[in-house]
mmCIF file of C-alpha atoms in Angstrom:
data_model
loop_
_atom_site.group_PDB
_atom_site.id
_atom_site.type_symbol
_atom_site.label_atom_id
_atom_site.label_comp_id
_atom_site.label_asym_id
_atom_site.label_seq_id
_atom_site.Cartn_x
_atom_site.Cartn_y
_atom_site.Cartn_z
ATOM 1 C CA MET G 279 129.291 100.759 70.139
ATOM 2 C CA PRO G 280 128.306 104.850 68.060
ATOM 3 C CA PHE G 281 125.390 106.807 69.964
ATOM 4 C CA PRO G 282 123.034 106.024 66.642
ATOM 5 C CA GLN G 283 123.401 102.387 67.298
ATOM 6 C CA LEU G 284 122.614 102.261 70.980
ATOM 7 C CA LEU G 285 120.022 104.728 70.301
ATOM 8 C CA LEU G 286 117.608 102.205 68.178
ATOM 9 C CA LEU G 287 119.272 98.621 69.903
ATOM 10 C CA ALA G 288 118.168 100.715 72.727
ATOM 11 C CA ASP G 289 114.118 101.205 71.207
ATOM 12 C CA SER G 290 114.503 98.085 69.949
ATOM 13 C CA GLN G 291 114.796 96.766 73.666
ATOM 14 C CA TRP G 292 111.785 98.812 74.835
ATOM 15 C CA LEU G 293 109.187 98.775 71.666
ATOM 16 C CA SER G 294 108.982 95.336 69.830
ATOM 17 C CA THR G 295 106.779 93.704 67.279
ATOM 18 C CA ARG G 296 104.503 92.193 69.599
ATOM 19 C CA THR G 297 103.768 95.215 71.324
ATOM 20 C CA TYR G 298 103.090 97.511 68.111
ATOM 21 C CA MET G 299 100.536 94.021 67.341
ATOM 22 C CA LEU G 300 98.625 94.249 70.825
ATOM 23 C CA LEU G 301 98.596 98.448 70.478
ATOM 24 C CA ALA G 302 97.451 97.622 66.925
ATOM 25 C CA VAL G 303 94.822 95.439 67.734
ATOM 26 C CA ILE G 304 93.870 97.608 71.398
ATOM 27 C CA LEU G 305 92.956 100.641 68.505
ATOM 28 C CA VAL G 306 91.472 97.710 65.761
ATOM 29 C CA THR G 307 88.946 97.702 68.970
ATOM 30 C CA LEU G 308 88.328 101.136 70.458
ATOM 31 C CA SER G 309 87.719 101.841 67.167
ATOM 32 C CA ILE G 310 84.760 99.569 66.421
ATOM 33 C CA SER G 311 83.615 100.762 69.723
ATOM 34 C CA THR G 312 83.545 103.459 68.988
ATOM 35 C CA VAL G 313 81.860 103.106 65.803
ATOM 36 C CA VAL G 314 79.162 100.363 67.112
ATOM 37 C CA GLY G 315 78.594 103.258 70.484
ATOM 38 C CA GLU G 316 78.261 106.313 68.115
ATOM 39 C CA VAL G 317 74.994 103.735 65.936
ATOM 40 C CA LEU G 318 73.354 102.862 68.432
ATOM 41 C CA GLY G 319 73.290 105.818 70.279
ATOM 42 C CA ARG G 320 71.574 107.588 67.062
ATOM 43 C CA ARG G 321 68.992 104.599 66.689
ATOM 44 C CA GLU G 322 65.868 104.866 68.231
ATOM 45 C CA LYS G 323 63.734 102.030 69.857
ATOM 46 C CA MET G 324 66.681 98.960 69.504
ATOM 47 C CA GLY G 325 65.082 97.639 72.884
ATOM 48 C CA ILE G 326 67.994 98.609 74.050
ATOM 49 C CA GLU G 327 68.226 101.298 77.761
ATOM 50 C CA SER G 328 69.323 104.747 76.589
ATOM 51 C CA ALA G 329 71.167 105.282 80.016
ATOM 52 C CA LEU G 330 73.714 102.012 78.622
ATOM 53 C CA ILE G 331 74.338 102.821 75.552
ATOM 54 C CA ARG G 332 75.571 106.591 76.784
ATOM 55 C CA ARG G 333 77.289 105.544 80.051
ATOM 56 C CA PHE G 334 79.661 102.512 77.491
ATOM 57 C CA ASN G 335 80.008 105.526 74.337
ATOM 58 C CA HIS G 336 81.045 107.145 78.100
ATOM 59 C CA LYS G 337 83.233 103.847 78.694
ATOM 60 C CA VAL G 338 85.204 104.564 75.135
ATOM 61 C CA ARG G 339 86.114 108.012 75.687
ATOM 62 C CA VAL G 340 87.732 107.527 78.514
ATOM 63 C CA TRP G 341 89.964 104.226 77.080
ATOM 64 C CA TRP G 342 90.645 106.227 73.609
ATOM 65 C CA MET G 343 91.762 109.074 76.974
ATOM 66 C CA MET G 344 94.323 106.679 78.221
ATOM 67 C CA LEU G 345 95.723 104.610 74.960
ATOM 68 C CA ALA G 346 96.605 108.531 74.614
ATOM 69 C CA ILE G 347 98.324 109.055 77.660
ATOM 70 C CA PHE G 348 99.406 105.912 78.072
ATOM 71 C CA VAL G 349 101.073 106.656 74.605
ATOM 72 C CA PHE G 350 102.558 109.475 75.109
ATOM 73 C CA GLY G 351 104.211 108.001 78.420
ATOM 74 C CA PHE G 352 106.124 105.103 76.401
ATOM 75 C CA VAL G 353 106.921 107.772 73.811
ATOM 76 C CA LEU G 354 109.282 109.167 76.186
ATOM 77 C CA HIS G 355 110.796 105.428 77.715
ATOM 78 C CA ARG G 356 110.801 104.009 81.630
ATOM 79 C CA VAL G 357 110.961 107.227 83.439
ATOM 80 C CA GLY G 358 108.231 108.583 81.259
ATOM 81 C CA VAL G 359 105.542 105.649 82.804
ATOM 82 C CA VAL G 360 106.948 105.503 86.715
ATOM 83 C CA VAL G 361 106.739 109.819 85.744
ATOM 84 C CA LEU G 362 102.979 109.645 83.900
ATOM 85 C CA PHE G 363 102.041 106.562 87.183
ATOM 86 C CA GLY G 364 103.368 108.798 89.725
ATOM 87 C CA LEU G 365 101.093 111.503 88.447
ATOM 88 C CA VAL G 366 97.883 109.540 88.028
ATOM 89 C CA SER G 367 98.500 108.544 92.062
ATOM 90 C CA PHE G 368 98.499 111.779 93.367
ATOM 91 C CA TRP G 369 95.507 113.213 91.999
ATOM 92 C CA ALA G 370 93.874 109.988 92.824
ATOM 93 C CA LEU G 371 95.135 110.370 95.872
ATOM 94 C CA ARG G 372 93.397 114.031 95.755
ATOM 95 C CA GLU G 373 89.757 112.321 94.676
ATOM 96 C CA PHE G 374 90.559 109.619 97.396
ATOM 97 C CA ILE G 375 90.701 112.595 100.241
ATOM 98 C CA THR G 376 88.766 114.744 99.452
ATOM 99 C CA MET G 377 86.243 112.144 99.292
ATOM 100 C CA THR G 378 87.500 111.369 102.761
ATOM 101 C CA PRO G 379 87.174 114.652 104.455
ATOM 102 C CA THR G 380 90.087 115.298 107.574
ATOM 103 C CA ARG G 381 90.507 118.224 110.292
ATOM 104 C CA ARG G 382 92.321 120.932 109.947
ATOM 105 C CA GLY G 383 95.453 118.405 112.353
ATOM 106 C CA ASP G 384 96.550 116.435 109.875
ATOM 107 C CA HIS G 385 97.195 119.360 107.288
ATOM 108 C CA ARG G 386 100.638 119.020 107.644
ATOM 109 C CA THR G 387 100.841 114.682 107.788
ATOM 110 C CA LEU G 388 99.147 115.480 104.621
ATOM 111 C CA PHE G 389 101.749 117.016 103.189
ATOM 112 C CA TRP G 390 104.708 114.530 103.895
ATOM 113 C CA VAL G 391 101.625 112.183 102.042
ATOM 114 C CA PHE G 392 101.645 113.816 99.161
ATOM 115 C CA PHE G 393 105.095 115.983 98.067
ATOM 116 C CA ILE G 394 107.226 113.032 100.997
ATOM 117 C CA PHE G 395 105.856 110.089 100.457
ATOM 118 C CA THR G 396 104.622 109.836 96.874
ATOM 119 C CA PRO G 397 106.608 111.063 94.494
ATOM 120 C CA LEU G 398 109.784 109.197 96.886
ATOM 121 C CA GLN G 399 107.960 105.542 96.680
ATOM 122 C CA TYR G 400 108.135 106.552 92.704
ATOM 123 C CA ILE G 401 112.133 107.069 92.638
ATOM 124 C CA LEU G 402 112.887 104.623 94.163
ATOM 125 C CA ILE G 403 110.268 102.433 91.023
ATOM 126 C CA GLY G 404 112.953 104.732 89.042
ATOM 127 C CA LEU G 405 115.381 102.606 90.415
ATOM 128 C CA GLY G 406 114.549 99.461 90.697
ATOM 129 C CA SER G 407 116.820 97.483 89.332
ATOM 130 C CA HIS G 408 119.645 98.482 88.144
ATOM 131 C CA PRO G 409 120.396 102.986 89.519
ATOM 132 C CA PRO G 410 122.179 104.339 86.807
ATOM 133 C CA ALA G 411 126.118 104.524 87.737
ATOM 134 C CA TRP G 412 125.899 108.128 87.380
ATOM 135 C CA LEU G 413 124.364 108.553 90.452
ATOM 136 C CA GLY G 414 126.684 106.989 92.672
ATOM 137 C CA PHE G 415 124.492 103.850 93.581
ATOM 138 C CA ASP G 416 125.698 100.347 92.538
ATOM 139 C CA PRO G 417 125.164 98.591 89.609
ATOM 140 C CA ASN G 418 123.217 95.598 91.160
ATOM 141 C CA ARG G 419 121.609 97.047 94.126
ATOM 142 C CA ASP G 420 117.359 96.424 93.989
ATOM 143 C CA PHE G 421 115.523 98.730 95.174
ATOM 144 C CA TYR G 422 113.368 96.007 94.964
ATOM 145 C CA ASP G 423 113.470 95.632 98.533
ATOM 146 C CA PHE G 424 112.577 99.499 99.303
ATOM 147 C CA TYR G 425 110.635 100.551 97.919
ATOM 148 C CA SER G 426 108.279 96.928 98.580
ATOM 149 C CA ILE G 427 107.950 97.889 102.562
ATOM 150 C CA MET G 428 107.822 102.084 102.464
ATOM 151 C CA ILE G 429 104.282 102.647 102.743
ATOM 152 C CA PRO G 430 103.503 99.596 104.420
ATOM 153 C CA VAL G 431 106.144 99.986 107.101
ATOM 154 C CA TYR G 432 107.333 102.530 107.801
ATOM 155 C CA ALA G 433 104.891 105.640 106.255
ATOM 156 C CA SER G 434 102.826 104.133 107.662
ATOM 157 C CA LEU G 435 104.969 104.233 110.787
ATOM 158 C CA PHE G 436 105.200 107.804 110.827
ATOM 159 C CA ILE G 437 101.395 108.483 109.232
ATOM 160 C CA PRO G 438 100.322 108.328 113.278
ATOM 161 C CA ALA G 439 102.959 109.426 114.925
ATOM 162 C CA ARG G 440 102.507 112.705 112.758
ATOM 163 C CA ALA G 441 98.992 112.958 113.384
ATOM 164 C CA ALA G 442 99.658 112.864 117.212
ATOM 165 C CA ILE G 443 101.983 115.249 117.678
ATOM 166 C CA ALA G 444 99.664 117.962 115.842
ATOM 167 C CA GLY G 445 97.444 117.590 119.497
ATOM 168 C CA ASP G 446 94.106 116.562 117.956
ATOM 169 C CA TYR G 447 92.789 113.713 119.545
ATOM 170 C CA LYS G 448 89.909 113.874 118.088
ATOM 171 C CA ARG G 449 87.956 110.457 115.759
ATOM 172 C CA PHE G 450 92.852 110.211 116.238
ATOM 173 C CA LEU G 451 92.623 106.014 114.437
ATOM 174 C CA GLU G 452 89.798 107.116 112.344
ATOM 175 C CA ARG G 453 91.422 110.005 109.825
ATOM 176 C CA SER G 454 95.609 108.096 110.514
ATOM 177 C CA ALA G 455 93.371 104.863 108.706
ATOM 178 C CA LYS G 456 91.766 107.058 106.259
ATOM 179 C CA ILE G 457 94.668 108.496 105.572
ATOM 180 C CA GLN G 458 96.999 105.163 105.546
ATOM 181 C CA SER G 459 94.264 103.287 103.583
ATOM 182 C CA GLY G 460 94.647 106.225 100.523
ATOM 183 C CA LEU G 461 97.807 106.243 100.747
ATOM 184 C CA LEU G 462 98.621 102.506 99.959
ATOM 185 C CA ILE G 463 95.631 102.036 97.592
ATOM 186 C CA CYS G 464 96.353 104.727 95.503
ATOM 187 C CA VAL G 465 100.339 104.793 95.302
ATOM 188 C CA TYR G 466 101.643 102.201 96.599
ATOM 189 C CA SER G 467 99.830 99.763 94.793
ATOM 190 C CA LEU G 468 99.426 101.432 91.657
ATOM 191 C CA SER G 469 103.524 101.911 91.619
ATOM 192 C CA TYR G 470 103.253 98.351 91.947
ATOM 193 C CA THR G 471 102.450 98.652 87.144
ATOM 194 C CA PRO G 472 105.187 101.384 85.985
ATOM 195 C CA ALA G 473 107.560 98.346 88.691
ATOM 196 C CA LEU G 474 106.362 95.398 85.960
ATOM 197 C CA LEU G 475 109.191 97.513 83.618
ATOM 198 C CA ASP G 476 111.765 96.404 85.915
ATOM 199 C CA LEU G 477 111.343 92.587 85.771
ATOM 200 C CA ASP G 478 113.785 90.532 84.134
ATOM 201 C CA LEU G 479 111.483 87.686 82.901
ATOM 202 C CA VAL G 480 111.674 84.548 82.273
ATOM 203 C CA GLU G 481 109.234 82.171 80.455
ATOM 204 C CA THR G 482 107.924 78.798 81.885
ATOM 205 C CA GLY G 483 111.947 76.826 81.957
ATOM 206 C CA ASN G 484 113.859 79.708 82.934
ATOM 207 C CA ILE G 485 114.560 80.956 79.538
ATOM 208 C CA LYS G 486 115.167 84.233 79.494
ATOM 209 C CA TRP G 487 112.594 86.144 77.633
ATOM 210 C CA GLU G 488 113.378 88.238 74.774
ATOM 211 C CA GLY G 489 109.602 90.776 74.053
ATOM 212 C CA SER G 490 109.315 94.007 75.470
ATOM 213 C CA LYS G 491 108.321 94.654 78.859
ATOM 214 C CA VAL G 492 106.029 97.267 77.646
ATOM 215 C CA SER G 493 103.482 94.566 76.186
ATOM 216 C CA LEU G 494 103.154 92.379 79.677
ATOM 217 C CA LEU G 495 102.026 95.953 81.121
ATOM 218 C CA VAL G 496 99.790 96.730 78.403
ATOM 219 C CA PHE G 497 98.171 93.835 79.104
ATOM 220 C CA PHE G 498 98.371 94.015 82.502
ATOM 221 C CA VAL G 499 96.213 97.592 82.264
ATOM 222 C CA LEU G 500 93.711 96.051 79.363
ATOM 223 C CA ILE G 501 92.996 93.236 81.178
ATOM 224 C CA ALA G 502 92.458 94.684 84.363
ATOM 225 C CA GLN G 503 89.881 96.920 82.833
ATOM 226 C CA LEU G 504 87.807 94.121 80.673
ATOM 227 C CA ALA G 505 87.368 92.238 83.865
ATOM 228 C CA SER G 506 85.224 95.179 85.253
ATOM 229 C CA VAL G 507 83.711 94.896 81.294
ATOM 230 C CA PHE G 508 83.069 91.962 81.117
ATOM 231 C CA GLU G 509 82.317 91.342 85.120
ATOM 232 C CA ARG G 510 79.297 94.429 84.098
ATOM 233 C CA ALA G 511 77.623 92.826 81.040
ATOM 234 C CA TRP G 512 77.485 89.056 82.564
ATOM 235 C CA GLY G 513 75.829 90.301 85.116
ATOM 236 C CA LYS G 514 73.349 92.533 83.173
ATOM 237 C CA ILE G 515 73.040 88.898 80.855
ATOM 238 C CA ALA G 516 72.887 86.882 83.808
ATOM 239 C CA GLY G 517 73.259 88.438 87.121
ATOM 240 C CA ARG G 518 70.839 86.732 89.202
ATOM 241 C CA THR G 519 72.253 86.388 92.827
ATOM 242 C CA VAL G 520 73.593 89.632 94.036
ATOM 243 C CA ILE G 521 76.975 90.133 96.111
ATOM 244 C CA ALA G 522 76.879 92.703 98.736
ATOM 245 C CA GLU G 523 73.554 94.658 97.743
ATOM 246 C CA LYS G 524 74.031 97.628 100.426
ATOM 247 C CA ILE G 525 77.425 97.890 98.473
ATOM 248 C CA ASN G 526 77.003 97.728 95.043
ATOM 249 C CA ALA G 527 73.630 96.823 93.977
ATOM 250 C CA SER G 528 74.956 95.937 90.691
ATOM 251 C CA ARG G 529 77.392 93.316 91.211
ATOM 252 C CA THR G 530 76.511 90.021 90.975
ATOM 253 C CA TRP G 531 78.586 86.562 91.479
ATOM 254 C CA GLU G 532 76.960 85.447 88.093
ATOM 255 C CA GLY G 533 78.950 88.809 86.811
ATOM 256 C CA PHE G 534 82.074 87.483 88.585
ATOM 257 C CA VAL G 535 82.381 84.143 87.447
ATOM 258 C CA GLY G 536 81.521 85.146 84.048
ATOM 259 C CA SER G 537 83.862 87.683 83.979
ATOM 260 C CA MET G 538 86.991 85.641 85.732
ATOM 261 C CA VAL G 539 86.252 82.958 82.235
ATOM 262 C CA THR G 540 85.605 86.057 79.934
ATOM 263 C CA THR G 541 89.371 87.523 81.067
ATOM 264 C CA GLY G 542 90.998 84.614 81.228
ATOM 265 C CA LEU G 543 90.157 83.395 77.589
ATOM 266 C CA VAL G 544 90.559 87.032 76.551
ATOM 267 C CA ALA G 545 94.383 87.126 78.763
ATOM 268 C CA ALA G 546 95.000 83.297 77.118
ATOM 269 C CA ALA G 547 94.438 84.626 73.310
ATOM 270 C CA LEU G 548 96.559 87.319 74.053
ATOM 271 C CA SER G 549 99.870 85.042 75.499
ATOM 272 C CA TRP G 550 101.842 86.131 72.328
ATOM 273 C CA ALA G 551 102.528 89.369 73.441
ATOM 274 C CA THR G 552 103.754 87.296 77.305
ATOM 275 C CA PRO G 553 106.508 85.119 78.893
ATOM 276 C CA PHE G 554 102.703 83.248 79.697
ATOM 277 C CA GLN G 555 101.596 80.157 78.008
ATOM 278 C CA PRO G 556 97.723 80.496 76.983
ATOM 279 C CA TRP G 557 96.934 78.102 80.194
ATOM 280 C CA GLU G 558 98.735 80.420 82.877
ATOM 281 C CA ALA G 559 98.066 83.639 80.911
ATOM 282 C CA TRP G 560 94.116 82.393 81.683
ATOM 283 C CA THR G 561 95.031 81.715 84.852
ATOM 284 C CA LEU G 562 96.368 85.456 86.236
ATOM 285 C CA GLY G 563 93.398 86.890 84.101
ATOM 286 C CA ALA G 564 91.385 84.882 86.419
ATOM 287 C CA VAL G 565 93.326 86.288 89.201
ATOM 288 C CA VAL G 566 92.949 89.660 87.782
ATOM 289 C CA THR G 567 89.416 89.297 88.284
ATOM 290 C CA VAL G 568 89.583 88.440 91.340
ATOM 291 C CA MET G 569 91.685 91.642 92.518
ATOM 292 C CA ALA G 570 89.420 94.046 90.367
ATOM 293 C CA CYS G 571 86.258 92.935 91.871
ATOM 294 C CA ALA G 572 87.673 93.575 95.504
ATOM 295 C CA GLY G 573 88.742 96.191 93.541
ATOM 296 C CA THR G 574 84.907 98.238 92.906
ATOM 297 C CA MET G 575 83.545 96.446 95.836
ATOM 298 C CA THR G 576 85.660 98.210 98.111
ATOM 299 C CA MET G 577 85.060 101.675 96.821
ATOM 300 C CA SER G 578 82.459 100.904 96.436
ATOM 301 C CA ALA G 579 81.752 100.535 99.798
ATOM 302 C CA ILE G 580 84.297 103.565 100.940
ATOM 303 C CA LYS G 581 82.045 105.795 98.598
ATOM 304 C CA ARG G 582 78.886 104.554 100.378
ATOM 305 C CA ASP G 583 79.989 105.324 103.747
ATOM 306 C CA ARG G 584 80.989 108.698 102.688
ATOM 307 C CA GLY G 585 77.306 109.166 101.043
ATOM 308 C CA VAL G 586 79.800 110.087 97.314
ATOM 309 C CA THR G 587 78.342 108.992 94.252
ATOM 310 C CA ASP G 588 81.443 108.899 92.778
ATOM 311 C CA THR G 589 85.300 109.914 93.259
ATOM 312 C CA GLY G 590 85.573 112.874 91.591
ATOM 313 C CA THR G 591 84.471 114.272 88.505
ATOM 314 C CA LEU G 592 88.082 114.337 85.843
ATOM 315 C CA VAL G 593 86.843 112.533 83.479
ATOM 316 C CA GLN G 594 83.511 114.380 81.590
ATOM 317 C CA GLY G 595 79.479 111.819 82.224
ATOM 318 C CA HIS G 596 81.806 108.812 83.661
ATOM 319 C CA ALA G 597 83.402 109.969 87.729
ATOM 320 C CA GLY G 598 86.428 110.379 88.387
ATOM 321 C CA LEU G 599 89.743 108.799 88.130
ATOM 322 C CA LEU G 600 90.452 106.868 90.732
ATOM 323 C CA ASP G 601 86.469 105.035 90.067
ATOM 324 C CA GLN G 602 88.551 104.468 86.022
ATOM 325 C CA ILE G 603 92.059 103.048 87.824
ATOM 326 C CA ASP G 604 90.041 101.132 91.534
ATOM 327 C CA THR G 605 90.566 96.895 89.536
ATOM 328 C CA ILE G 606 94.331 98.762 88.370
ATOM 329 C CA CYS G 607 95.953 99.577 92.181
ATOM 330 C CA PHE G 608 94.013 96.627 93.457
ATOM 331 C CA ALA G 609 95.251 93.844 90.896
ATOM 332 C CA ALA G 610 98.233 95.428 90.120
ATOM 333 C CA PRO G 611 99.916 94.828 93.127
ATOM 334 C CA VAL G 612 99.058 91.278 92.832
ATOM 335 C CA PHE G 613 100.057 90.205 88.980
ATOM 336 C CA TYR G 614 103.323 92.049 89.675
ATOM 337 C CA HIS G 615 104.656 89.535 92.292
ATOM 338 C CA LEU G 616 102.863 86.675 91.159
ATOM 339 C CA THR G 617 104.818 87.945 88.432
ATOM 340 C CA ARG G 618 107.996 88.181 89.981
ATOM 341 C CA PHE G 619 107.501 84.609 91.705
ATOM 342 C CA PHE G 620 107.239 82.420 88.289
ATOM 343 C CA TRP G 621 108.803 84.411 85.883
ATOM 344 C CA SER G 622 111.489 86.868 86.763
ATOM 345 C CA VAL G 623 115.053 85.326 87.758
#
């Protein structure tokens, strides 16, 4: 087959019509949100807290930035998406380590964490289940067997051993746990988002799904972000019982339950872009909400422990990068493995 036809075939498999439709829905929604936010921001005496409006407008700007970055990654195809998430993991891990100071004896351990284990995790994700033949690998080799255990097993054993070699025993367990937690949350967990692009997806009944895997990735990131928004919104509307006041006083059980239902409904409404039936999408939306809440509460606990408000200042006016993706980090491995187990071959 001539090269131009091969290129067109690859493009059709990479981005389908449903993918463009999903991106269009997001684009329209963001445009409407931007207009609404600007109108509310200029009106006086609306009976709405100005701080709430500012937070909403900042969040919309963050979503615009995220959309632009995602589109740039999609243009570069699967390799571009893997590299994009690798860079995001690197920066998020930097924020995490900066927020939880280490000692001089940890510097060489951190070198391995940042420049060996983080790139290696994403290289294995990039190789996936169909490594390119020109690299000399067996085309049937599935690198999931490696990237699923590399960090939680080998890196977790290496980190304390390397720290011990440095000869600094003060707060040894605490320091090792900090580095291991950062690597697990910011790199290992987040890396399962681009890993979705490597799944061979089927619909219920083991019928091969002909859609674009990009749609599934966008669907997941979208509902993970919406879960946090809906939880905060329902907490403002009907929140009465705070989950853990000393950790995060704005998160309530009412907001959590409301978010599960609402996020599930949005997921069901967008099921046409995925291999899921509407009820399956609703269930996954509810599961993502649970993990998104877990991510938010966990990062809040870490920030309270360290005495900081935000993980960083990368996004002006709206905290750090890790604050924006904590929901994705915690939800990604669960969403990936559920999809892999029930909707892949």
